[in-house]
mmCIF file of C-alpha atoms and ligand atoms in Angstrom:
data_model
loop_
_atom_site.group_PDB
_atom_site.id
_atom_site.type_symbol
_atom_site.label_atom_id
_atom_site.label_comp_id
_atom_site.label_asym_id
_atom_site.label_seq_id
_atom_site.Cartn_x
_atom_site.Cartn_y
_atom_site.Cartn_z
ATOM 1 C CA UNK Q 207 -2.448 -3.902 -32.166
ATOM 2 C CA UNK Q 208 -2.167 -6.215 -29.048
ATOM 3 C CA UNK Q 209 -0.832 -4.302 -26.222
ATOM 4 C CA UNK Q 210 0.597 -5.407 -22.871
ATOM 5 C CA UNK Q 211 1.479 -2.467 -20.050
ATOM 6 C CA UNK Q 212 2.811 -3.374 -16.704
ATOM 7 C CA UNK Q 213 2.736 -0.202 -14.619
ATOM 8 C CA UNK Q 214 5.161 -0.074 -11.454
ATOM 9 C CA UNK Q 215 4.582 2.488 -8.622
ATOM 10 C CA UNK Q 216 6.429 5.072 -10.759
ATOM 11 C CA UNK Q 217 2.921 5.574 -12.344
ATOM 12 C CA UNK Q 218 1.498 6.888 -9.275
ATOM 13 C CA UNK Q 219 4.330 8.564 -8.186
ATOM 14 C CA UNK Q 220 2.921 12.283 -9.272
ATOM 15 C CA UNK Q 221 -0.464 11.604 -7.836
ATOM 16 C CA UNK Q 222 1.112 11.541 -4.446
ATOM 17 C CA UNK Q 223 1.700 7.709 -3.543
ATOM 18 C CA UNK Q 224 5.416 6.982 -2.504
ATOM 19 C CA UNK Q 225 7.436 4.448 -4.595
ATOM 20 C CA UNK Q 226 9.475 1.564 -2.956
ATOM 21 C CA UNK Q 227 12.774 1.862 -3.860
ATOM 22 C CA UNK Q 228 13.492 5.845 -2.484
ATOM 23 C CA UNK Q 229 17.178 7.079 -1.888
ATOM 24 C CA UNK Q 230 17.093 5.788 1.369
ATOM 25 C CA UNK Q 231 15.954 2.288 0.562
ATOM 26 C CA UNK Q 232 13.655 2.028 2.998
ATOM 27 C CA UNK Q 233 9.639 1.818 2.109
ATOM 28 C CA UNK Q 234 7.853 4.196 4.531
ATOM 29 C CA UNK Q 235 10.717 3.972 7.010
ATOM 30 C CA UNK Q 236 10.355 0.008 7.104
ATOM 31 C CA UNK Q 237 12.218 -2.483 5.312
ATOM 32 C CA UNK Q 238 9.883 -4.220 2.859
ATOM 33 C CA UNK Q 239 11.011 -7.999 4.845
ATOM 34 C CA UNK Q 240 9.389 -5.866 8.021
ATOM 35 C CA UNK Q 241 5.865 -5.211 6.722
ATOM 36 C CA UNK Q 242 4.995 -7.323 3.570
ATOM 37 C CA UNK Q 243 5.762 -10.778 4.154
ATOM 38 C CA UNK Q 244 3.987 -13.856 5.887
ATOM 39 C CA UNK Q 245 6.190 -13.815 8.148
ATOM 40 C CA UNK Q 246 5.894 -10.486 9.461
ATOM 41 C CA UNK Q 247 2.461 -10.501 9.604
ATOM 42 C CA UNK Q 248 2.626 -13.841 11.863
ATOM 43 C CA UNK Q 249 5.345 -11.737 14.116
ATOM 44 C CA UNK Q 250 3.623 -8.623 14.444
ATOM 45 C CA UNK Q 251 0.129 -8.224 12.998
ATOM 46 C CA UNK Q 252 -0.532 -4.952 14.779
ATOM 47 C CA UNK Q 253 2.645 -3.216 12.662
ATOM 48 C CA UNK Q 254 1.671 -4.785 9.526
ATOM 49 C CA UNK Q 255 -1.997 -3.803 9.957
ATOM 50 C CA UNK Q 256 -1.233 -0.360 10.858
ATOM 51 C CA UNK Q 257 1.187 -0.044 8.321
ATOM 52 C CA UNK Q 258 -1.130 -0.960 5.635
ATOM 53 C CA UNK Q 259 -3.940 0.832 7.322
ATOM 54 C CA UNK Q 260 -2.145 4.048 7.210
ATOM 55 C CA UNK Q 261 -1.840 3.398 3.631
ATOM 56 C CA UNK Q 262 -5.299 2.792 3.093
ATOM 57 C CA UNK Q 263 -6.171 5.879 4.727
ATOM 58 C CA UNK Q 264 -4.336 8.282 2.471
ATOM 59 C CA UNK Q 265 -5.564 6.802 -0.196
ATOM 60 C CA UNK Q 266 -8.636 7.499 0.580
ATOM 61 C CA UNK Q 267 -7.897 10.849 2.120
ATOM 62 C CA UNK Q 268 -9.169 13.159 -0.946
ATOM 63 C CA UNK Q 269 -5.207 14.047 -1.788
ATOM 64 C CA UNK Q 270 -4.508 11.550 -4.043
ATOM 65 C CA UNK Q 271 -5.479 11.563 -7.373
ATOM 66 C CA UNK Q 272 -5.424 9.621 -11.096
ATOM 67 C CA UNK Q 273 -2.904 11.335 -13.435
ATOM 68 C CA UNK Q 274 -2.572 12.359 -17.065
ATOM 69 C CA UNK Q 275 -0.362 9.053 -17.467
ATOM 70 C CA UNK Q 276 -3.694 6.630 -15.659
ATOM 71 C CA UNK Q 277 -5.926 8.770 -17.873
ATOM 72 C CA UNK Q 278 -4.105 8.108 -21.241
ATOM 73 C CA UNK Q 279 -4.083 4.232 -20.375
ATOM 74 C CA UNK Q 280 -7.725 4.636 -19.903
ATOM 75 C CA UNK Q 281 -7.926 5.798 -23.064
ATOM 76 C CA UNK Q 282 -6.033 3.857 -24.951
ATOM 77 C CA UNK Q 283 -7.817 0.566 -23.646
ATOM 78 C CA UNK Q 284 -11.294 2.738 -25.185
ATOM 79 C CA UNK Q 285 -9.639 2.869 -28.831
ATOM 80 C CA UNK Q 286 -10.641 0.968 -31.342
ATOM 81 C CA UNK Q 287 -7.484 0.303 -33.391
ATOM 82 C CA UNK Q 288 -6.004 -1.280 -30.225
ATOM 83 C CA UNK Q 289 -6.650 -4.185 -27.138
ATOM 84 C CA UNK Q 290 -5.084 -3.657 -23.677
ATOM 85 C CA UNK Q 291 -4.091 -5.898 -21.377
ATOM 86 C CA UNK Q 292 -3.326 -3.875 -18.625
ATOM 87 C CA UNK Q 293 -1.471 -5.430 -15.404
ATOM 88 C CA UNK Q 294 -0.268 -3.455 -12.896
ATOM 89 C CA UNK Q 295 2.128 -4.078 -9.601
ATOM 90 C CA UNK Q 296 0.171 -1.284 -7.662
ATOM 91 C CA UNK Q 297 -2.173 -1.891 -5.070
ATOM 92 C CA UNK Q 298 -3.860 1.341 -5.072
ATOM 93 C CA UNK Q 299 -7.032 2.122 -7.359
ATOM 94 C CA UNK Q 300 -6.088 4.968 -8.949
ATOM 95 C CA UNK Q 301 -5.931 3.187 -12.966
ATOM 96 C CA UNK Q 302 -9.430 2.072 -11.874
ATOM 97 C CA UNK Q 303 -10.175 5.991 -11.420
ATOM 98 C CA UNK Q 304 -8.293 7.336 -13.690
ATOM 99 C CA UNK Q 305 -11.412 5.016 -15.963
ATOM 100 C CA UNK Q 306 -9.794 1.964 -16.952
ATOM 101 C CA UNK Q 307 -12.072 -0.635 -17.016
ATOM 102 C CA UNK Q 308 -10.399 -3.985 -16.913
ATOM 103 C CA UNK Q 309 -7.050 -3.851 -14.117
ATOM 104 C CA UNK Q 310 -5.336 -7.177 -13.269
ATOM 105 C CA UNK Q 311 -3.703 -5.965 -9.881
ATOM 106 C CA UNK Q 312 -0.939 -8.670 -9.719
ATOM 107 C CA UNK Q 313 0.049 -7.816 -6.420
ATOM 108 C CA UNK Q 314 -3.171 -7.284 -5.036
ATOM 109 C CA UNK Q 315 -5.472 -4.299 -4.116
ATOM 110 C CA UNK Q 316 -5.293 -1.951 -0.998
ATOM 111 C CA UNK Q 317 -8.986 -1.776 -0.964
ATOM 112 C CA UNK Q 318 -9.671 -5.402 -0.073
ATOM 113 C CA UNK Q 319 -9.655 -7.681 2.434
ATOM 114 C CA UNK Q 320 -8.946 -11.134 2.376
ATOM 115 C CA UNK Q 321 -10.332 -13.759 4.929
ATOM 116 C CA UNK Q 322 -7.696 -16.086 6.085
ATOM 117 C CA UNK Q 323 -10.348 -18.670 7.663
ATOM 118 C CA UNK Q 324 -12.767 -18.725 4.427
ATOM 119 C CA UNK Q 325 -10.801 -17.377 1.910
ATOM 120 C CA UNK Q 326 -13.770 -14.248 0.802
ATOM 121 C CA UNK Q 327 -11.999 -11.492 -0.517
ATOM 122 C CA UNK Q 328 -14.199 -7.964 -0.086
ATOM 123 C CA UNK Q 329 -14.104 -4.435 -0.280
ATOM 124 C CA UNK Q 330 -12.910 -2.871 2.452
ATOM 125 C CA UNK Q 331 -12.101 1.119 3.029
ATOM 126 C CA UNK Q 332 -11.628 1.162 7.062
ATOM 127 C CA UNK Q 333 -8.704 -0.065 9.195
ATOM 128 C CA UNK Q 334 -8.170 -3.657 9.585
ATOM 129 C CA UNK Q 335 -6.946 -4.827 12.826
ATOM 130 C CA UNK Q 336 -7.466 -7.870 15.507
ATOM 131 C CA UNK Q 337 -10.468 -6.785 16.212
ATOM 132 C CA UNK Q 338 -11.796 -7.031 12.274
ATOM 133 C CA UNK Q 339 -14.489 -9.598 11.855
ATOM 134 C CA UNK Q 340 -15.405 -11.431 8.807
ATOM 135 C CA UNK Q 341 -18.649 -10.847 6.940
ATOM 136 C CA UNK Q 342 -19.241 -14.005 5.139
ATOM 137 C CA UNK Q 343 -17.908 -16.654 7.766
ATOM 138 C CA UNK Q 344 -18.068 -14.221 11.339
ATOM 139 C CA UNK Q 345 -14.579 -15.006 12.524
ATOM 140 C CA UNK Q 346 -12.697 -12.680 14.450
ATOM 141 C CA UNK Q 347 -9.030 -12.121 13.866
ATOM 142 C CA UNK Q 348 -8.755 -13.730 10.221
ATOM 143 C CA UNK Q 349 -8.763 -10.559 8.143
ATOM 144 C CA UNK Q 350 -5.525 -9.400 6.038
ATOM 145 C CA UNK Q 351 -5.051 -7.171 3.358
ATOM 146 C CA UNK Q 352 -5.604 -8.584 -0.046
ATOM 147 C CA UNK Q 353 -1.688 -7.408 -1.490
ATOM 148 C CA UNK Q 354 0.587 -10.123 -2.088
ATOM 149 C CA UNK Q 355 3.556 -10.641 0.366
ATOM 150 C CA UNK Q 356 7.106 -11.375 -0.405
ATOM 151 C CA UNK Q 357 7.013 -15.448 -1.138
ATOM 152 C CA UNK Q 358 3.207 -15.504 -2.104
ATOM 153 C CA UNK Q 359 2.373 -16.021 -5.333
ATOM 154 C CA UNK Q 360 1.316 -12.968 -7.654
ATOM 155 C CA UNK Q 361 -1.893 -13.133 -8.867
ATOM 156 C CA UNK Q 362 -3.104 -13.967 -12.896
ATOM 157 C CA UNK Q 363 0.730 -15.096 -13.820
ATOM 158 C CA UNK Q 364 -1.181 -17.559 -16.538
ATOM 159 C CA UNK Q 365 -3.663 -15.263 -17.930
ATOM 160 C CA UNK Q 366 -0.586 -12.827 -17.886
ATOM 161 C CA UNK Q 367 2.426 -14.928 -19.617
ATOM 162 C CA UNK Q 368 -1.164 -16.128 -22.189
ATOM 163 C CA UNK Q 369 -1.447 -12.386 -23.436
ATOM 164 C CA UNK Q 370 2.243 -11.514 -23.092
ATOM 165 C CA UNK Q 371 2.487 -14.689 -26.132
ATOM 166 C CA UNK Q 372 -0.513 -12.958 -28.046
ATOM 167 C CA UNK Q 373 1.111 -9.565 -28.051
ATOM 168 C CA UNK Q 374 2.321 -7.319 -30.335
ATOM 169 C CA UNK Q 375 3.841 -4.383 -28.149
ATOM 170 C CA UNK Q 376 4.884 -5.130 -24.555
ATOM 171 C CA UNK Q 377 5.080 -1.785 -22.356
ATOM 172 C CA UNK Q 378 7.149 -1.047 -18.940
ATOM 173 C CA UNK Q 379 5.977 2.200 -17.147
ATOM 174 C CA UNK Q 380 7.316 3.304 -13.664
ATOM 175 C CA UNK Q 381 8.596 0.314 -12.571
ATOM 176 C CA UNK Q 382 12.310 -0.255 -11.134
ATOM 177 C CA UNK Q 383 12.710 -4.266 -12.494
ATOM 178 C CA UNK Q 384 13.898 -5.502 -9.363
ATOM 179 C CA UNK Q 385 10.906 -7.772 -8.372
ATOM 180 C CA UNK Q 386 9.951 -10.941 -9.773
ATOM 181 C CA UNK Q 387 8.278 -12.368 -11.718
ATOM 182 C CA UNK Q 388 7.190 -8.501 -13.158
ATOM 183 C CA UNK Q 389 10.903 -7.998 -13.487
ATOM 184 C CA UNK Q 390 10.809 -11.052 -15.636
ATOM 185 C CA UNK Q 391 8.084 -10.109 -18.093
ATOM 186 C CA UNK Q 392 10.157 -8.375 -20.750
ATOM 187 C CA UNK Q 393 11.751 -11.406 -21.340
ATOM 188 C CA UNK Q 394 9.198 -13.668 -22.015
ATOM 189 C CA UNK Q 395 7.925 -10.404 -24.602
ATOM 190 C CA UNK Q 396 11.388 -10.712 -25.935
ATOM 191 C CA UNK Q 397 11.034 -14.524 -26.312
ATOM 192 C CA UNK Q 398 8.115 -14.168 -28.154
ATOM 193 C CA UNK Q 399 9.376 -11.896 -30.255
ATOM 194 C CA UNK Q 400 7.696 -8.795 -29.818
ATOM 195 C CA UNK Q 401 8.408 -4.715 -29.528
ATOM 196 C CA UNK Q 402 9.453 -3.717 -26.177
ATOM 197 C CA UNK Q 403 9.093 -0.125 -24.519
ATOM 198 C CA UNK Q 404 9.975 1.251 -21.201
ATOM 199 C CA UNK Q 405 8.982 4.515 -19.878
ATOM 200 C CA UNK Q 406 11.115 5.417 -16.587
ATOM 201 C CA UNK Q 407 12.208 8.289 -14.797
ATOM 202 C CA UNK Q 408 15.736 6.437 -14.133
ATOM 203 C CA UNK Q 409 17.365 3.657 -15.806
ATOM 204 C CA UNK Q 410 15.935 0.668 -14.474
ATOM 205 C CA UNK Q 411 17.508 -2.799 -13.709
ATOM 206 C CA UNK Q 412 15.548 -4.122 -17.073
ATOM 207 C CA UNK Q 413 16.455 -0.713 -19.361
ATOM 208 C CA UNK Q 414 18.962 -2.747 -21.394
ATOM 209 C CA UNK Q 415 16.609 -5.600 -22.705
ATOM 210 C CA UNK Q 416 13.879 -3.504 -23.580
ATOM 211 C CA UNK Q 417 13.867 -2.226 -27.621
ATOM 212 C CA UNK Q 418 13.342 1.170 -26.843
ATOM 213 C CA UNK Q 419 13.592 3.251 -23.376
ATOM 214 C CA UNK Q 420 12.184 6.806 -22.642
ATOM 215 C CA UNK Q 421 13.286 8.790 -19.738
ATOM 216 C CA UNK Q 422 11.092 11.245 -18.029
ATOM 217 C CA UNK Q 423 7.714 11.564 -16.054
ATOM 218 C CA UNK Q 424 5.251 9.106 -17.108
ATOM 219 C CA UNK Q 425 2.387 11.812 -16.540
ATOM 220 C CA UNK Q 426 4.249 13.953 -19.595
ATOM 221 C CA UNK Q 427 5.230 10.574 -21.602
ATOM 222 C CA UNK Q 428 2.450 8.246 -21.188
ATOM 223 C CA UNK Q 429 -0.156 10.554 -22.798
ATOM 224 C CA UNK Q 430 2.389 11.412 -25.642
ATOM 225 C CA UNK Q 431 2.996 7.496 -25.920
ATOM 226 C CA UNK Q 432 -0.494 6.697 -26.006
ATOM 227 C CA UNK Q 433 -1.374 9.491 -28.939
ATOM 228 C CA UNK Q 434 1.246 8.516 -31.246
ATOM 229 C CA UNK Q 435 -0.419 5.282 -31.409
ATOM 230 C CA UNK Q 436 -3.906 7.072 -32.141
HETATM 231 P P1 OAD T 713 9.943 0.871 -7.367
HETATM 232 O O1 OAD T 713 9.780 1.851 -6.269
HETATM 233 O O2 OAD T 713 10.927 -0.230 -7.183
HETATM 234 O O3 OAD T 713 10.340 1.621 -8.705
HETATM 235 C C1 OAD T 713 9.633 2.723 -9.171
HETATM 236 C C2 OAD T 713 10.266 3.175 -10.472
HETATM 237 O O4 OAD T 713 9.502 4.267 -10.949
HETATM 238 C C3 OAD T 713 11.712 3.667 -10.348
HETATM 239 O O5 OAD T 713 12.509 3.043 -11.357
HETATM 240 C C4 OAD T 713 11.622 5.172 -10.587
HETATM 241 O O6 OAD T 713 12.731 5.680 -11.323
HETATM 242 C C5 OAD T 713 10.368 5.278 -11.432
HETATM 243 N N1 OAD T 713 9.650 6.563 -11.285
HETATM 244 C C6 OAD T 713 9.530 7.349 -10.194
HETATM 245 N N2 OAD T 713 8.777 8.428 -10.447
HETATM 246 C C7 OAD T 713 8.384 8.317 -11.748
HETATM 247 C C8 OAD T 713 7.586 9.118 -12.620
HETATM 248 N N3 OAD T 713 7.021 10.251 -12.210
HETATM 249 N N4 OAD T 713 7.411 8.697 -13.890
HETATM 250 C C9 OAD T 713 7.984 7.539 -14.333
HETATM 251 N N5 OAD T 713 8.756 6.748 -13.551
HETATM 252 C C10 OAD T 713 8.951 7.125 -12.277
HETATM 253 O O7 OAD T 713 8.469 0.293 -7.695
HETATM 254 P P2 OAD T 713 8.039 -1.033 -8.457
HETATM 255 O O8 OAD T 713 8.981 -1.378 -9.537
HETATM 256 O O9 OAD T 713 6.601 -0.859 -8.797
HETATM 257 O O10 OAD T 713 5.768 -5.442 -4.399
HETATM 258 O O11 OAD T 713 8.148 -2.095 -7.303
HETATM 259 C C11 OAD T 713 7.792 -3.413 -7.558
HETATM 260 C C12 OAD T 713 7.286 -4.071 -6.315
HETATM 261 O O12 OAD T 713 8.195 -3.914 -5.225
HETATM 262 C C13 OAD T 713 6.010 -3.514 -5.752
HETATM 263 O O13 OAD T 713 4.847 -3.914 -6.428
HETATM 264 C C14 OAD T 713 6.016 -4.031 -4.367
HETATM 265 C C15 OAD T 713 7.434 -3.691 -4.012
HETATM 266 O O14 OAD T 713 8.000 -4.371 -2.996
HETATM 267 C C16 OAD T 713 5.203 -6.046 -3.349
HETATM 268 O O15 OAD T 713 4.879 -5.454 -2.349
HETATM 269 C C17 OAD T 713 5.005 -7.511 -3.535
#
């Protein structure tokens, strides 16, 4: 079988790494508009930077860890029977830990930098700030984090809609529906006429067009997902 899963920060929610949409609304005690957008980061690039540095850093602080739910996806794309396409919203690295092999990180990835004078994305594990200098082109002050901002363009939306069409099974896991185009993917599965699944702690803003919806913790209904289809 053909299988598409989107992952939303639900997925990493039991490894430690906050979701967006918490009771209060706010993400980290900022509104998103304050930290992740162009904009912002042309207003203030010392919040955004530390904002996304702090991130980094507990990420990387030896806390945070894959879970039974990043595992079972890992596994699943090593069967046989079965080909995953596996996007994800999250910028952390944890599916790429938890041993998945192939990630197409939509939104971007935490651990990389992205020149804003020559365009070269790298790793990067330390702070960013001002002060951050460019490898490849030896500019100072061009570095940003290599996540996607509110009005950029996600990343792979071709290669994405391409094996949405070729799918048989279209999958939802942790993710509220209430950012586009991600939000949007379950229609184009439903378009093309495919099985749809969500896995969600909560009802989510897309629960209603999906075939079939399971409530609970993805690290409990992932794994249990992923060996029924063994
Ligand atoms: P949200 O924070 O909006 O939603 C997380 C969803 O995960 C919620 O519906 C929760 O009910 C669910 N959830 C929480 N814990 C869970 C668990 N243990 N098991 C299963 N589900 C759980 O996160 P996203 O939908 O990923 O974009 O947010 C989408 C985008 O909004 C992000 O990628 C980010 C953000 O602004 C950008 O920064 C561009």
């Amino acid at each position: 079988m053909n299988i598409v899963v989107l992952t939303g920060a639900g997925i990493s929610a039991e490894s430690g790494v906050p979701t967006f949409r918490g009771a209060d609304g706010l993400w980290e005690g900022h509104r998103v508009e304050e930290v992740a957008t162009p904009e912002a980061f042309v207003r203030d690039p010392h919040l955004v930077h530390h904002f996304y540095n702090l991130r980094r850093a507990k990420l990387l602080d030896g806390t945070i860890h894959p879970n039974p739910a990043h595992q079972a996806l890992a596994r699943l794309a090593a069967s046989k029977e079965h080909r995953l396409f596996l996007v994800t919203q999250n910028i952390d690295d944890l599916h790429e830990r938890g041993g998945s092999p192939d990630v197409l990180h939509m939104h971007g990835e935490l651990l990389k930098s992205r020149c804003t004078e020559c365009g070269a994305v790298a790793d990067c594990r330390e702070d960013l700030g001002r002060a951050s200098v460019c490898k490849a082109c030896g500019h100072l002050d061009c570095l940003r984090p290599h996540v996607v901002w509110f009005g950029e363009m996600p990343f792979g939306l071709d290669e994405i809609s391409v094996a949405i069409s070729q799918a048989d099974l279209f999958v939802a896991i942790g993710t509220s529906g209430n950012v586009y185009p991600a939000a949007g993917f379950v229609f184009l599965a439903r378009q093309a006429g495919i099985k749809t699944l969500e896995i969600n702690l909560e009802v989510s803003e897309g629960t209603r067009i999906f075939h079939e919806s399971r409530r609970g913790r993805a690290g409990d209904l992932v794994p249990q997902w992923v060996d029924e289809l063994q």
